[in-house]
PDB file of C-alpha atoms in Angstrom:
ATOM      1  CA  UNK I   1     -42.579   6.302 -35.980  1.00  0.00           C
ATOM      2  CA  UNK I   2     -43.807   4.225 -32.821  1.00  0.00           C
ATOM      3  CA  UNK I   3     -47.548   4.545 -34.195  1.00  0.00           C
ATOM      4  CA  UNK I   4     -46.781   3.298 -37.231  1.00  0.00           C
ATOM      5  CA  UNK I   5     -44.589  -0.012 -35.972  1.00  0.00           C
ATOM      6  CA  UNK I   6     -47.292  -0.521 -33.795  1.00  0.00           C
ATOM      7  CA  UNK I   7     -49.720  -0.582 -37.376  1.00  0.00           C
ATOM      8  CA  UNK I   8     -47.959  -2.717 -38.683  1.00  0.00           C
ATOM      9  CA  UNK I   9     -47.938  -4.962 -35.729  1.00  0.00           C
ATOM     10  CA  UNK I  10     -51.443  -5.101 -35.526  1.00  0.00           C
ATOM     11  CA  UNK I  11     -52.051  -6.041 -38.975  1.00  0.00           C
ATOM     12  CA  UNK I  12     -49.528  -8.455 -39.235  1.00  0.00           C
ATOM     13  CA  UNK I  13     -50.470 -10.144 -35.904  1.00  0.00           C
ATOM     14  CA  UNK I  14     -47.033 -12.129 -35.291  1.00  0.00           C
ATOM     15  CA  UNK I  15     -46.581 -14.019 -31.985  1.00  0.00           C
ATOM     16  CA  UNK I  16     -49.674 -16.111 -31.736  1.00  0.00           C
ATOM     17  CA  UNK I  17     -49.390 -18.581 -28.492  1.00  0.00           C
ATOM     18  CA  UNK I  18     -51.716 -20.163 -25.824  1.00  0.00           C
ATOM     19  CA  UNK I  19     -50.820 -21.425 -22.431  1.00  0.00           C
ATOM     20  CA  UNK I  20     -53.359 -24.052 -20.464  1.00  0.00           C
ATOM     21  CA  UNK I  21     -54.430 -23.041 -16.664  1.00  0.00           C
ATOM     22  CA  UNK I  22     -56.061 -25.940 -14.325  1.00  0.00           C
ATOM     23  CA  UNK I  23     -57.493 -23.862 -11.293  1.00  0.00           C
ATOM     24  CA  UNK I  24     -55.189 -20.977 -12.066  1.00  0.00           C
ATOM     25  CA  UNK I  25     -52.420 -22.958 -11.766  1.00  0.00           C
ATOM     26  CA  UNK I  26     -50.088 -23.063 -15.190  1.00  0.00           C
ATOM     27  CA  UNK I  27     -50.684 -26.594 -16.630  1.00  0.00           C
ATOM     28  CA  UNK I  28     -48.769 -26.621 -20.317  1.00  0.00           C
ATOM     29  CA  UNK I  29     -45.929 -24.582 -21.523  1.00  0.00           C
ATOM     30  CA  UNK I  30     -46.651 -22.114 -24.146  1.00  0.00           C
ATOM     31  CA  UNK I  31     -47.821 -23.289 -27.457  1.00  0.00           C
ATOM     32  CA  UNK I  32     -47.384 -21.432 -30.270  1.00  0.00           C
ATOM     33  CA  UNK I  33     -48.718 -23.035 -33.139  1.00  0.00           C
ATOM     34  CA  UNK I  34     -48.750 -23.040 -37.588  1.00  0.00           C
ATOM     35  CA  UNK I  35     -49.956 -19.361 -38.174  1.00  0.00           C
ATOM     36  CA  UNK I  36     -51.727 -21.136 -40.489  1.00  0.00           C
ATOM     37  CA  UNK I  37     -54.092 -22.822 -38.111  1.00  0.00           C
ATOM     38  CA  UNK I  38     -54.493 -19.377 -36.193  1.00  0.00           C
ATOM     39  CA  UNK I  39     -53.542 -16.833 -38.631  1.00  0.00           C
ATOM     40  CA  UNK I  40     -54.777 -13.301 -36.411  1.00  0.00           C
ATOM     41  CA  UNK I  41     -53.454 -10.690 -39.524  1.00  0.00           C
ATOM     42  CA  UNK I  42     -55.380  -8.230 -41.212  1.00  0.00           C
ATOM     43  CA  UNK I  43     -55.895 -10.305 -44.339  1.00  0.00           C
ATOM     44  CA  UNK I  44     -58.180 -13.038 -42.315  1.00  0.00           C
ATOM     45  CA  UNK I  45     -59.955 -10.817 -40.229  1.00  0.00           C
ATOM     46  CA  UNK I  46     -62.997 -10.868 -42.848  1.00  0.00           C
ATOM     47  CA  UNK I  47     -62.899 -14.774 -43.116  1.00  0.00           C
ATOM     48  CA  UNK I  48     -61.403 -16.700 -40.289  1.00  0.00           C
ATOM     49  CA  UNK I  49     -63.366 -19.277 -39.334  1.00  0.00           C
ATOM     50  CA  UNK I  50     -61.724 -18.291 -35.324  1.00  0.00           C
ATOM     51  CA  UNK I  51     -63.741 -14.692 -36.036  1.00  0.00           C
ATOM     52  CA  UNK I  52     -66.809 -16.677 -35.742  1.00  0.00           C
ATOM     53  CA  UNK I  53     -69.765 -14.468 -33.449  1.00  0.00           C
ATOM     54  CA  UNK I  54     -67.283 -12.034 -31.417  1.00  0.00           C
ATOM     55  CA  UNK I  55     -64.968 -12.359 -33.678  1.00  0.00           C
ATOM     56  CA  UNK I  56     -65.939  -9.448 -35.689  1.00  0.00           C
ATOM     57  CA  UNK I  57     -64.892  -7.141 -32.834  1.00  0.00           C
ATOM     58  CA  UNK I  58     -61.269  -7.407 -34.215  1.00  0.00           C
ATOM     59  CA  UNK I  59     -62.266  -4.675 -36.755  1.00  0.00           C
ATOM     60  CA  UNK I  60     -62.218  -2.664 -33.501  1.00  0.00           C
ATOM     61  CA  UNK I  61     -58.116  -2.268 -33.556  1.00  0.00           C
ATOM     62  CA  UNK I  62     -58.900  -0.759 -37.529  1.00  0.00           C
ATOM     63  CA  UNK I  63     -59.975   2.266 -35.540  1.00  0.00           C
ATOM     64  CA  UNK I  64     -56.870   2.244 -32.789  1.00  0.00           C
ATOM     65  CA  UNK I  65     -54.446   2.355 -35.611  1.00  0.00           C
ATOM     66  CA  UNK I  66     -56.477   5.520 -37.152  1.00  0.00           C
ATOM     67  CA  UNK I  67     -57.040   7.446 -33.687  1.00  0.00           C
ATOM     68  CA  UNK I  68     -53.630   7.100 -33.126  1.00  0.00           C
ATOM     69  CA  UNK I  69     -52.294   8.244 -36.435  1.00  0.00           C
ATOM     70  CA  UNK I  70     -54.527  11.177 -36.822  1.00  0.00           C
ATOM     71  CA  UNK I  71     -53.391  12.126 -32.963  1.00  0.00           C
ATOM     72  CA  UNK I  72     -49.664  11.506 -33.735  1.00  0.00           C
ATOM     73  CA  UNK I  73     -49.568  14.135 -37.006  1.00  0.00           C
ATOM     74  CA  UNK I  74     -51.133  17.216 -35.247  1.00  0.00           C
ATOM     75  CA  UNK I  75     -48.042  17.821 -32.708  1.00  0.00           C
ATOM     76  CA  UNK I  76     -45.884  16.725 -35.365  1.00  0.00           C
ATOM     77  CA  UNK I  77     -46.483  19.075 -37.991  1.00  0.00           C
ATOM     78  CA  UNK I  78     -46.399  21.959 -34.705  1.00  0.00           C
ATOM     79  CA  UNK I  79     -43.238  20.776 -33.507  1.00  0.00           C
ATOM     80  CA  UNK I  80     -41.816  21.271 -37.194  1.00  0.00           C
ATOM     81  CA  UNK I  81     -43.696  25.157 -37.551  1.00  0.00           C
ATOM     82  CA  UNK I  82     -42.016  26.120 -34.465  1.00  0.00           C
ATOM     83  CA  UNK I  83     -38.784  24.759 -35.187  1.00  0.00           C
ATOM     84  CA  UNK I  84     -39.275  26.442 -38.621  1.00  0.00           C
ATOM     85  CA  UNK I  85     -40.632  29.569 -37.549  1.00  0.00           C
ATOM     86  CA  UNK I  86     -39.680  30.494 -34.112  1.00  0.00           C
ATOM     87  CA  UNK I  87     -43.327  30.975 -33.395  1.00  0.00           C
ATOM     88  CA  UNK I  88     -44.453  29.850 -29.578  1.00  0.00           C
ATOM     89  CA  UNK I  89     -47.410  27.656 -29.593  1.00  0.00           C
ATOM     90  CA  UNK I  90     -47.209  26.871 -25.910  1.00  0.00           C
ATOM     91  CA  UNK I  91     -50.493  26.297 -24.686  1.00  0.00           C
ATOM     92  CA  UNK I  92     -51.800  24.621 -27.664  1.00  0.00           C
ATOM     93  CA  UNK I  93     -49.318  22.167 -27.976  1.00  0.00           C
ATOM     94  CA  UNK I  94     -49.998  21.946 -24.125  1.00  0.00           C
ATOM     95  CA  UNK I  95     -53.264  21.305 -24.713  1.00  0.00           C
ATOM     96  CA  UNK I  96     -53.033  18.765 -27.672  1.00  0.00           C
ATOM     97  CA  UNK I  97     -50.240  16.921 -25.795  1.00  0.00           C
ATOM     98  CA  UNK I  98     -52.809  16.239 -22.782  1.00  0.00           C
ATOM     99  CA  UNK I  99     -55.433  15.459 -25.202  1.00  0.00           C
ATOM    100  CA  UNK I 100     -53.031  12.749 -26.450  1.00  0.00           C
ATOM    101  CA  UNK I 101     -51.617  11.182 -23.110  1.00  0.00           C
ATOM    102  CA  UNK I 102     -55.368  10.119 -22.272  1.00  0.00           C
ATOM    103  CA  UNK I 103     -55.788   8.904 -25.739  1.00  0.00           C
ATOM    104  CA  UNK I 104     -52.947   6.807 -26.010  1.00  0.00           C
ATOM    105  CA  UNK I 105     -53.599   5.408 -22.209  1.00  0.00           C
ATOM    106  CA  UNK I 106     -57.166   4.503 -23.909  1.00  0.00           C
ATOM    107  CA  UNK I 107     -56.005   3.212 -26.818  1.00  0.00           C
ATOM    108  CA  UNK I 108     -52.815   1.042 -25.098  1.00  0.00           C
ATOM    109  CA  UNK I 109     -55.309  -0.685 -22.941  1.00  0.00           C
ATOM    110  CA  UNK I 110     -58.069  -1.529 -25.679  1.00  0.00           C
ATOM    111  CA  UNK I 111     -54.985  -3.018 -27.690  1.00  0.00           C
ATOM    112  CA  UNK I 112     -53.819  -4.802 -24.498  1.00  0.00           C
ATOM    113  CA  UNK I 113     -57.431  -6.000 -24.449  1.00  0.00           C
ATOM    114  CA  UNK I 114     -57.455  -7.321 -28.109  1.00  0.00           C
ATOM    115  CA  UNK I 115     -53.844  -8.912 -27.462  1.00  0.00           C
ATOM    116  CA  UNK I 116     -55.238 -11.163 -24.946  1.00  0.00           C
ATOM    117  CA  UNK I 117     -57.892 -12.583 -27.043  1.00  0.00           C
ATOM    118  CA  UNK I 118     -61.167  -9.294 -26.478  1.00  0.00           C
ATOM    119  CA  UNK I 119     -63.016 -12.237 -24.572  1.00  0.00           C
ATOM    120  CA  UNK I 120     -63.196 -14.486 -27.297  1.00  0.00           C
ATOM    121  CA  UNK I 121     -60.055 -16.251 -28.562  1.00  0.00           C
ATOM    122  CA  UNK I 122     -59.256 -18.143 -25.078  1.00  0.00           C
ATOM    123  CA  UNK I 123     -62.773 -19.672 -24.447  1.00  0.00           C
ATOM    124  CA  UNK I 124     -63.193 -20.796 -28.341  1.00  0.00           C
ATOM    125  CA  UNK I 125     -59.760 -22.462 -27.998  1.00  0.00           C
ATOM    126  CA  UNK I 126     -60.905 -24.485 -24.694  1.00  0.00           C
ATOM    127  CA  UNK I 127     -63.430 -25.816 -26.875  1.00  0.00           C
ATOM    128  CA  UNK I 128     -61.998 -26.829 -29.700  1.00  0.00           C
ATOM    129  CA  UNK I 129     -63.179 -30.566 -30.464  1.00  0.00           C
ATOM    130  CA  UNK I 130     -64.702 -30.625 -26.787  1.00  0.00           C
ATOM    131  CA  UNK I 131     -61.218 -29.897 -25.584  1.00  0.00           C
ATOM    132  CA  UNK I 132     -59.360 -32.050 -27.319  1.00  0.00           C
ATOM    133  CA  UNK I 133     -56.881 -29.737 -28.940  1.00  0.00           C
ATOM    134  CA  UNK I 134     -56.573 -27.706 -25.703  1.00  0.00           C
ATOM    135  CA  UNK I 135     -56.152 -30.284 -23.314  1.00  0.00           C
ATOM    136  CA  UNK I 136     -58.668 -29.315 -21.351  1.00  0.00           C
ATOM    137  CA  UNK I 137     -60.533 -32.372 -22.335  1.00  0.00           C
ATOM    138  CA  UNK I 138     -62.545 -33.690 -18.818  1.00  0.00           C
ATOM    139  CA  UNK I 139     -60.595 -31.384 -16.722  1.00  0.00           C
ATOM    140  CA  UNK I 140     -62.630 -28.872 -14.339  1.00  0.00           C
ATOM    141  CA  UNK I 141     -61.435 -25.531 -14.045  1.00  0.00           C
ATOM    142  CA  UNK I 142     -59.434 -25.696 -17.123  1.00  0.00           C
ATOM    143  CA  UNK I 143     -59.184 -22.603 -19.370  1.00  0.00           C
ATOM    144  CA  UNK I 144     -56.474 -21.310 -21.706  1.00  0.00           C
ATOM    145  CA  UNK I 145     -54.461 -17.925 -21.606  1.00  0.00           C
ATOM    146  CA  UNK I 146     -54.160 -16.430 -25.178  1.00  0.00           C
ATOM    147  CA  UNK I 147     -51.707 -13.630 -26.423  1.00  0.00           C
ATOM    148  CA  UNK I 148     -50.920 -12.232 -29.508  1.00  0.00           C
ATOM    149  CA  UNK I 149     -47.188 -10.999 -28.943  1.00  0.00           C
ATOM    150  CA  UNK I 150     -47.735  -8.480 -31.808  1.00  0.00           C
ATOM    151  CA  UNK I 151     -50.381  -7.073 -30.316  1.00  0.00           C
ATOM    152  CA  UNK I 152     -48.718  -6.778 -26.738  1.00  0.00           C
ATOM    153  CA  UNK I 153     -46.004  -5.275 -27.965  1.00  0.00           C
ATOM    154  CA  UNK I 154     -48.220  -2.515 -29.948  1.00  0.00           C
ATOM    155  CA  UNK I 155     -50.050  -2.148 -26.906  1.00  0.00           C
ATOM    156  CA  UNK I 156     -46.096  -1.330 -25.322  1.00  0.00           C
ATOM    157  CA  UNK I 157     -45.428   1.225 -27.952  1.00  0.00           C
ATOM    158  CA  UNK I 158     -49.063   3.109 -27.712  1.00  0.00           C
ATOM    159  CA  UNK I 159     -48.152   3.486 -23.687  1.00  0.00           C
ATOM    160  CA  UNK I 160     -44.820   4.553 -24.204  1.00  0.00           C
ATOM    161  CA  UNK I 161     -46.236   7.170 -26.741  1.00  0.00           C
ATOM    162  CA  UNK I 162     -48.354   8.600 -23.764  1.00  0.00           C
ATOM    163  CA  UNK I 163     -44.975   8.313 -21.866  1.00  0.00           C
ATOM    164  CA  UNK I 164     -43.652  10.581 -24.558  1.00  0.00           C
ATOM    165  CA  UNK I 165     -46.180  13.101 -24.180  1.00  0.00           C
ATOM    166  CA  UNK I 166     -45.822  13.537 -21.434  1.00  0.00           C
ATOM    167  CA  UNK I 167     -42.232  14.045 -21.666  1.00  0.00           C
ATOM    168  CA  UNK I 168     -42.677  16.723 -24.135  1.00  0.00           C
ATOM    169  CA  UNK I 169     -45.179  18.676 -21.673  1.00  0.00           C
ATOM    170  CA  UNK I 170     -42.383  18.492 -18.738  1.00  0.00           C
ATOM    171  CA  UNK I 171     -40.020  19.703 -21.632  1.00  0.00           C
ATOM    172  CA  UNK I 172     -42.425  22.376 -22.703  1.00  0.00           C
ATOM    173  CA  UNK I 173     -42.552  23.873 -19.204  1.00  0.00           C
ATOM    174  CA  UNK I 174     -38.901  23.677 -18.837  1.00  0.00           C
ATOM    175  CA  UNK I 175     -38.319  25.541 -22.038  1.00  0.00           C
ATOM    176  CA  UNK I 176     -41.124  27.821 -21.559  1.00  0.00           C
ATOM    177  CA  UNK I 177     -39.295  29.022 -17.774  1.00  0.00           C
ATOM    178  CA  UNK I 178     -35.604  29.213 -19.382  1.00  0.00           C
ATOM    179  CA  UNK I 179     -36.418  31.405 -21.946  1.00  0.00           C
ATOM    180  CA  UNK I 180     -38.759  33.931 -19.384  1.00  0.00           C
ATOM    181  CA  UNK I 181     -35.687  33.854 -17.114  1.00  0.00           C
ATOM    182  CA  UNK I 182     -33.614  34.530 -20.085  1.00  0.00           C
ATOM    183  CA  UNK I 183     -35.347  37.416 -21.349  1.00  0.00           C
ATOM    184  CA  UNK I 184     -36.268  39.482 -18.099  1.00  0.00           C
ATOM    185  CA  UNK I 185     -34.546  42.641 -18.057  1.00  0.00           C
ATOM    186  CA  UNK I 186     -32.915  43.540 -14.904  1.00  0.00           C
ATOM    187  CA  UNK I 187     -33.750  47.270 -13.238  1.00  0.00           C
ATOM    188  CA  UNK I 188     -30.805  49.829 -13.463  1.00  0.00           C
ATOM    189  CA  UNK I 189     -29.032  50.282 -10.169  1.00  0.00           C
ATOM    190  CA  UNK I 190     -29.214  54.678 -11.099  1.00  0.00           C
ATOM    191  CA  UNK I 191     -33.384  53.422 -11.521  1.00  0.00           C
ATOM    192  CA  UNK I 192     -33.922  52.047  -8.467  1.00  0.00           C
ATOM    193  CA  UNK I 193     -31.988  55.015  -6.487  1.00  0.00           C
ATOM    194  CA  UNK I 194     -33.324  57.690  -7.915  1.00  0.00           C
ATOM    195  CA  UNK I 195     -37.093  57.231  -5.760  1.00  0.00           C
ATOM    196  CA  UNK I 196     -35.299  56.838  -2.757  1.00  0.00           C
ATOM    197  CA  UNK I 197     -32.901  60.441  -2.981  1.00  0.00           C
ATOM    198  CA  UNK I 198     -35.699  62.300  -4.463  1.00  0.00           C
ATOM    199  CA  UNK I 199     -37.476  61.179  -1.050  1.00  0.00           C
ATOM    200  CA  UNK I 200     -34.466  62.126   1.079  1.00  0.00           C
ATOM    201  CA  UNK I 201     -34.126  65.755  -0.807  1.00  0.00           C
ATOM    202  CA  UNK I 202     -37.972  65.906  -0.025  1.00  0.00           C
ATOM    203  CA  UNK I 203     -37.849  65.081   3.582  1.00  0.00           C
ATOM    204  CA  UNK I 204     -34.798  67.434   3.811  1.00  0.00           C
ATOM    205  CA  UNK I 205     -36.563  70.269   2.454  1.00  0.00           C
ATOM    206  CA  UNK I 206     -39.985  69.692   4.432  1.00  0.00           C
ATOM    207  CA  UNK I 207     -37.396  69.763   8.049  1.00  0.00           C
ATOM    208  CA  UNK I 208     -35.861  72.779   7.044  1.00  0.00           C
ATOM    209  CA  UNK I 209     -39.333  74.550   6.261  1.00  0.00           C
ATOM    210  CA  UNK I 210     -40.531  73.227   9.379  1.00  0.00           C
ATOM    211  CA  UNK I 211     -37.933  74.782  11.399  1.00  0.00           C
ATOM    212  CA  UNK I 212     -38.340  78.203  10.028  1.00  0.00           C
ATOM    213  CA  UNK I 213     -41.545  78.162  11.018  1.00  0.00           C
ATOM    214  CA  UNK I 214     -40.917  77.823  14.361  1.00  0.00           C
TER     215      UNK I 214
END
């Protein structure tokens, strides 16, 4: 469910703002303009003039949102046989869920990356019209901070799936220990006494041979 809200966040892009810095210093509240003059969804990514050179590299969060989806399913449809079936699949679900906690960690920071701009958005705002529409017009040191508050918050939900998978694993182990200490079988008291007289009606007979000997 969390991959898929975070699809849809990506495509839809919602959120859109800019804040001005002079010397790292916050110089303008944050501006959130039309979507219209900075429309980030899915259905401009092809022909927004804002995509202009590394613009392109948007396409990038196409493949976030099917790495994530294609990891996601797998321990799904596992959970569900072995609620279904009974069967253990320990260590592969061990396995996949590791698999998935560095994959999500990889793909929550690219999206983090892409929700402040991927190196392009803040630098082609600070030059809009020379500056002029930033405000950074004749100011040194001047740059803008962009976020897309869509994509920060898909960026959230991809970490917090790691964070789940890594729930799941401590879960695993925890399950994995109850039910070994559930099923061990304890010795019988008669089992354990029975070595212990045979050795005392051996030693008994061996000192009464020995002293017939003698």
């Amino acid at each position: 469910l969390l991959v898929f809200i975070s699809a849809i966040l990506i495509f839809t892009a919602p959120g859109v703002c800019y804040t001005r810095y002079i010397n790292d210093f916050r110089a303008s509240d944050e501006i959130c303009p039309n979507q219209n003059f900075l429309p980030m969804g899915v259905n401009r990514w092809s022909n927004g003039v804002h995509f202009q050179n590394r613009g392109q590299n948007v396409w990038g969060q196409l493949a976030i949102v099917i790495t994530s989806i294609l990891f996601a399913l797998p321990l799904l449809g596992l959970s569900c046989l072995q609620i279904a079936t009974g069967i253990s699949l320990f260590y592969l679900q061990i396995c996949l869920s590791i698999v998935s906690i560095l994959i999500f960690l990889t793909l929550g920071g690219l999206e983090t990356w892409y929700a402040t701009g991927f190196g392009h958005m803040g630098p082609l705002i600070t030059q809009i019209g020379g500056g002029q529409f930033s405000g950074c017009l004749g100011l040194p040191n001047c740059h803008v901070l962009f976020i897309v508050k869509g994509w920060a918050a898909a960026a959230a939900l991809l970490f917090l799936c790691a964070v789940l998978f890594l729930t799941d694993v401590g879960m695993q182990f925890l399950r994995k220990e109850k039910y070994s200490q559930t099923y061990t079988t304890p010795l019988s008291p008669h089992a354990s006494c029975t070595p212990s007289e045979s050795n005392h009606f051996n030693n008994y007979r061996t000192r009464i041979h020995v002293g017939t000997r003698y």
